Short mmCIF file of C-alpha atoms in Angstrom, two decimals:
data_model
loop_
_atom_site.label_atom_id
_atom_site.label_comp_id
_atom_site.label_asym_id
_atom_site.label_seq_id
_atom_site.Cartn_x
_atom_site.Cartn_y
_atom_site.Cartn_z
CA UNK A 1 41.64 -21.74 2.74
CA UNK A 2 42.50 -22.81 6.37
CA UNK A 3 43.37 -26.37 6.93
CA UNK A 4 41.55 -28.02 9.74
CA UNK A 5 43.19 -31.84 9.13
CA UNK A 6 46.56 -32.64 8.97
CA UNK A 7 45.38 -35.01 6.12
CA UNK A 8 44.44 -32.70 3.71
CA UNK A 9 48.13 -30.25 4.04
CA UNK A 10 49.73 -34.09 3.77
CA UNK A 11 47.49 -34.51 0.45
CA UNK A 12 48.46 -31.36 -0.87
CA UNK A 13 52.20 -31.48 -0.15
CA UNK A 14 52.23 -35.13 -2.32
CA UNK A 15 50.63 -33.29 -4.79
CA UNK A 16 52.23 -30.02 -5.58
CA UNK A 17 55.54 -30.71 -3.59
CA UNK A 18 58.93 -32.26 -5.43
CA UNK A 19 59.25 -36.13 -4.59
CA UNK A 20 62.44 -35.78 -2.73
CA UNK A 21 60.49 -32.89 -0.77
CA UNK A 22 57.81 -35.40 0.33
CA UNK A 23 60.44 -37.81 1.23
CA UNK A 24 62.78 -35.47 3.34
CA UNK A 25 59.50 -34.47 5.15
CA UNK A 26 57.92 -37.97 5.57
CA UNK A 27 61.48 -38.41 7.15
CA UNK A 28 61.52 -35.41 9.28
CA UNK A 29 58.34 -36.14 10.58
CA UNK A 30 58.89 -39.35 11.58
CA UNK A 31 61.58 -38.31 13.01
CA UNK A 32 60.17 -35.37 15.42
CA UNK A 33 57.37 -37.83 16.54
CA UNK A 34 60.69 -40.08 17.94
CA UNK A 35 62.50 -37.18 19.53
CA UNK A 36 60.57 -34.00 19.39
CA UNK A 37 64.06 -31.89 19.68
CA UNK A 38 64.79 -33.06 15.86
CA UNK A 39 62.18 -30.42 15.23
CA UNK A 40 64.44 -27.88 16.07
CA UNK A 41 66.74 -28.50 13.04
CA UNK A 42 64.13 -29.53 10.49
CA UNK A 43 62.09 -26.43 11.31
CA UNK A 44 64.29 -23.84 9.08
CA UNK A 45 64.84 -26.08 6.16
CA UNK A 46 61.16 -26.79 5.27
CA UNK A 47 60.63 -24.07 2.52
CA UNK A 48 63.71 -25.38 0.53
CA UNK A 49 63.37 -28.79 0.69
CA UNK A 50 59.60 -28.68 0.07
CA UNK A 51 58.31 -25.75 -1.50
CA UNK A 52 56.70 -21.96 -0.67
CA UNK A 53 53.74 -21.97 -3.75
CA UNK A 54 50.28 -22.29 -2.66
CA UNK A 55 48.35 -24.89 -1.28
CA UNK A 56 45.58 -23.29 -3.94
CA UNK A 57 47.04 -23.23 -7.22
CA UNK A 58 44.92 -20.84 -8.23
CA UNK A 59 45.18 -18.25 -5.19
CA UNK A 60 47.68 -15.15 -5.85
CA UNK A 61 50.94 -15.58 -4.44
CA UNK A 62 50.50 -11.76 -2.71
CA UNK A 63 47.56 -13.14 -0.78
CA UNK A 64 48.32 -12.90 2.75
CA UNK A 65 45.39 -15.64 4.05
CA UNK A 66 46.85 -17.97 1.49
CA UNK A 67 48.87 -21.14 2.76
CA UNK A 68 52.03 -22.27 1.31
CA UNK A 69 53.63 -25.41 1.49
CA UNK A 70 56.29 -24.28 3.82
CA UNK A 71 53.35 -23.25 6.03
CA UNK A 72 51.64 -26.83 5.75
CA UNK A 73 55.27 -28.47 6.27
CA UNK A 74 55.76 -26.70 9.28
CA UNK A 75 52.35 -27.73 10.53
CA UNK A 76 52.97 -31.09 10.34
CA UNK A 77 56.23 -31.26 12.13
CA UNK A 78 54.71 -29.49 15.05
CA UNK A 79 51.64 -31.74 14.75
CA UNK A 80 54.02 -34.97 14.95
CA UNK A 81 55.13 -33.70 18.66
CA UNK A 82 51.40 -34.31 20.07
CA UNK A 83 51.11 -33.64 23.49
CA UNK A 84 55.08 -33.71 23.85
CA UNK A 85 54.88 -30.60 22.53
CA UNK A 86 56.69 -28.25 25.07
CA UNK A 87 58.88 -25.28 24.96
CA UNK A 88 60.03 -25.90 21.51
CA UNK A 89 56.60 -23.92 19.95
CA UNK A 90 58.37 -20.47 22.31
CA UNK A 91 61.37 -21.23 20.65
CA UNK A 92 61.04 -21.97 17.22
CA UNK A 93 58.93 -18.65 17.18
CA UNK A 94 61.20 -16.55 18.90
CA UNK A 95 64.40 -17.47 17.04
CA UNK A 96 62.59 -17.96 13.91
CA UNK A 97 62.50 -15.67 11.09
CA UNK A 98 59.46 -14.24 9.46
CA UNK A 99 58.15 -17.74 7.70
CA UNK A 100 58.81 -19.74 10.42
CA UNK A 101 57.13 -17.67 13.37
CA UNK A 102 54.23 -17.75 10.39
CA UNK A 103 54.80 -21.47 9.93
CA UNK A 104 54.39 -21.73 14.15
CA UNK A 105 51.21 -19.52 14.32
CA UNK A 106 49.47 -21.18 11.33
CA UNK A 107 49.86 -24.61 12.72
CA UNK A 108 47.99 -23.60 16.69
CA UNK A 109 44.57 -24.27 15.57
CA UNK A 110 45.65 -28.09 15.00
CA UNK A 111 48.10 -28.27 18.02
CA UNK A 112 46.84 -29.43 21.93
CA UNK A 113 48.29 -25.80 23.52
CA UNK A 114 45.22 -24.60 24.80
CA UNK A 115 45.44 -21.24 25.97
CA UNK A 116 49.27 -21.35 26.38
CA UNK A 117 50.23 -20.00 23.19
CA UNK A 118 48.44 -16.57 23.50
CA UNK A 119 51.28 -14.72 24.27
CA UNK A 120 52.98 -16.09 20.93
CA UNK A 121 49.80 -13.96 19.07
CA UNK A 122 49.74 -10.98 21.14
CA UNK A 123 53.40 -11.05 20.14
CA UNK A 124 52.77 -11.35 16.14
CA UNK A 125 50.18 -8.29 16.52
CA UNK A 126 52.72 -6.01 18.18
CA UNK A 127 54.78 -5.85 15.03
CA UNK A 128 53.99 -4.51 11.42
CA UNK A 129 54.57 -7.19 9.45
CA UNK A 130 51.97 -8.31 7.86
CA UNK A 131 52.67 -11.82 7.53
CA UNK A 132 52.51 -12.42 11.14
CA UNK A 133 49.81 -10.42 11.71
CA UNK A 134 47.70 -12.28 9.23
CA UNK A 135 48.69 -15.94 10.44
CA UNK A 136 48.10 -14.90 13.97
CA UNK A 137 44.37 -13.58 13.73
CA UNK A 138 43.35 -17.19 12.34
CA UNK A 139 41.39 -19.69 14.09
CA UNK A 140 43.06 -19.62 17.05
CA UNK A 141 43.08 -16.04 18.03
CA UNK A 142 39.39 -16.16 17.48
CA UNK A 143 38.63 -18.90 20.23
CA UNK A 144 41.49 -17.96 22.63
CA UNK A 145 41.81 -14.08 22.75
CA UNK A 146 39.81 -11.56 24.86
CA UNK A 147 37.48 -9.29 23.24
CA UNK A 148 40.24 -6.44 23.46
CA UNK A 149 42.99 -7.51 22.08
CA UNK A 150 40.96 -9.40 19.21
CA UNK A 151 39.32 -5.66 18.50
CA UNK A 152 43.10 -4.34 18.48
CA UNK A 153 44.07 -6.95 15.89
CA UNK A 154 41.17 -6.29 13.48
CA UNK A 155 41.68 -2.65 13.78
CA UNK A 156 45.60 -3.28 12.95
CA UNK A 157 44.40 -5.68 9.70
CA UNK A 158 42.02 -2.44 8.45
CA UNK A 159 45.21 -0.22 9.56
CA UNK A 160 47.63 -2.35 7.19
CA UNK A 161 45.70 -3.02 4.36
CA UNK A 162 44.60 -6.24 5.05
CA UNK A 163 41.47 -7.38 4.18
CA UNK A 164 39.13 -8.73 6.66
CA UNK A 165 36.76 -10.33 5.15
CA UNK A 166 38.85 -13.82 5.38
CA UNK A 167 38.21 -13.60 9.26
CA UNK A 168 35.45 -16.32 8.67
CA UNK A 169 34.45 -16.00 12.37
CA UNK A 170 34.36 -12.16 12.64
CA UNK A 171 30.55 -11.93 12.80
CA UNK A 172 30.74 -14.21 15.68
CA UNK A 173 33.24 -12.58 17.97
CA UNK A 174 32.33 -8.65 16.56
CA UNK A 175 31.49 -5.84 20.11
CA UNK A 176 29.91 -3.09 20.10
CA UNK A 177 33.70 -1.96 21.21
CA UNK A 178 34.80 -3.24 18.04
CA UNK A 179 32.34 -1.47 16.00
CA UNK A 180 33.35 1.86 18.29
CA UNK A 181 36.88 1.71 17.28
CA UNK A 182 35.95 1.01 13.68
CA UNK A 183 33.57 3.93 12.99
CA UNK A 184 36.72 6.07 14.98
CA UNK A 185 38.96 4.75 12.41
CA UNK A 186 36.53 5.70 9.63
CA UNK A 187 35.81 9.10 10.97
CA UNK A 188 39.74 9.94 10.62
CA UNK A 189 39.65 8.80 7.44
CA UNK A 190 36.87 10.64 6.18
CA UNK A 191 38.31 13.80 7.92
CA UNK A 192 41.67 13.20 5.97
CA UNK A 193 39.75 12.67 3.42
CA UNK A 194 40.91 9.23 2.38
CA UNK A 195 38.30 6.50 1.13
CA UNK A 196 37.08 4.05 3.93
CA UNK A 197 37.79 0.45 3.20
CA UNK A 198 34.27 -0.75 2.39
CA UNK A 199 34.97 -4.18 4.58
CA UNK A 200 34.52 -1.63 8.37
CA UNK A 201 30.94 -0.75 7.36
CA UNK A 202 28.97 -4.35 7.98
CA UNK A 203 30.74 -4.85 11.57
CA UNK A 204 29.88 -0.77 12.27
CA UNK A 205 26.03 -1.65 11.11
CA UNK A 206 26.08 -4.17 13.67
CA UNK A 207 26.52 -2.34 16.62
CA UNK A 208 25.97 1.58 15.19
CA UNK A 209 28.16 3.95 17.39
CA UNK A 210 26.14 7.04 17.40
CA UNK A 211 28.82 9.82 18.54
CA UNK A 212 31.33 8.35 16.05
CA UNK A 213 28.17 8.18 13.12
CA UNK A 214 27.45 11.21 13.62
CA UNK A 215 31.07 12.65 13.55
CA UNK A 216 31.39 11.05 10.68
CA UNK A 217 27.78 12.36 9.00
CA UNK A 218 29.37 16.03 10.24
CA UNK A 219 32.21 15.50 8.27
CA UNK A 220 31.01 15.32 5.22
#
């Protein structure tokens, strides 16, 4: 599930939340929307005043798409800036740690940045961890990267492990470069002899590569 209203991670915080969680966050929102550096110290403190389970109750814990209530916490404190909203998105990612750079890059899709935070995702899909890498190819990265560096971060998901079939927008923004370096992935895979993740072969069929087919018909 990706949130697209700040209503619905507010419902689900009241609901699965402790009371005194709600409270200190009601608090801390308010208080960012008065003086958006306030942010700055509330930022950390969100997963142990209000919670890290699911937003789903049912979704597994292990699942990298799935929100937490940190995640929706974080969102809303960021959302409460507006269009005040200034350097303190660069800096609560860069001296972050791991869940709140993934706190910052889940909440872009419902924050007025424009373009301007780009450099915050290329950033996420230089490193391995796959927490960032999974917030950061979310809504955002799908309307504001170039076709490149969007083909780079699905080939890093398939790389990792991750599964791609979350990326709900994938059959919009898929390339015939994107297919390319898929069905070259594959190909070393089947040459290694290593199983193929079965999640490559739909965006391949769209745009078949033929040298990199055939390699891979060769091969076995």
């Amino acid at each position: 599930m990706i949130p697209s209203d700040p209503e619905d991670l507010w419902a689900s915080i009241r609901m699965l939340a402790p009371a005194e969680g709600v409270r200190w966050l009601e608090e801390k929102v308010e208080g960012a929307a008065e003086d958006p550096e306030a942010i700055m110290a509330a930022f950390p403190a969100v997963g142990r005043k209000v919670g890290r389970t699911t937003l789903d109750p049912e979704a597994d814990p292990r699942d990298l798409h799935a929100w937490r209530l940190d995640d929706a916490g974080r969102t809303l404190l960021l959302v409460a800036l507006g269009d005040r909203l200034g350097g303190e998105l660069e800096e609560l990612y860069r001296y972050g740690d791991a869940d709140e750079r993934r706190g910052v890059l889940r909440a872009l899709p419902l924050l007025p940045v424009g373009a301007s935070a780009v450099p915050l995702v290329e950033d996420a899909l230089r490193t391995n961890d796959t927490r960032l890498i999974t917030a950061a190819m979310g809504p955002y990265a799908f309307d504001h990267l170039d076709d490149a560096t969007l083909a780079q971060g699905v080939l890093k998901y398939v790389f990792l492990g991750i599964p791609i079939s979350p990326l709900t927008s994938l059959d919009e923004r898929a390339t015939p470069e994107m297919a390319r370096m898929l069905a070259d992935y594959a190909h070393e895979r089947v040459a290694a002899g290593r199983d193929v993740p079965a999640e490559v072969w739909p965006v391949i069929e769209r745009f078949p590569p033929e040298e990199e087919l055939n390699a891979i018909v060769a091969e076995l």
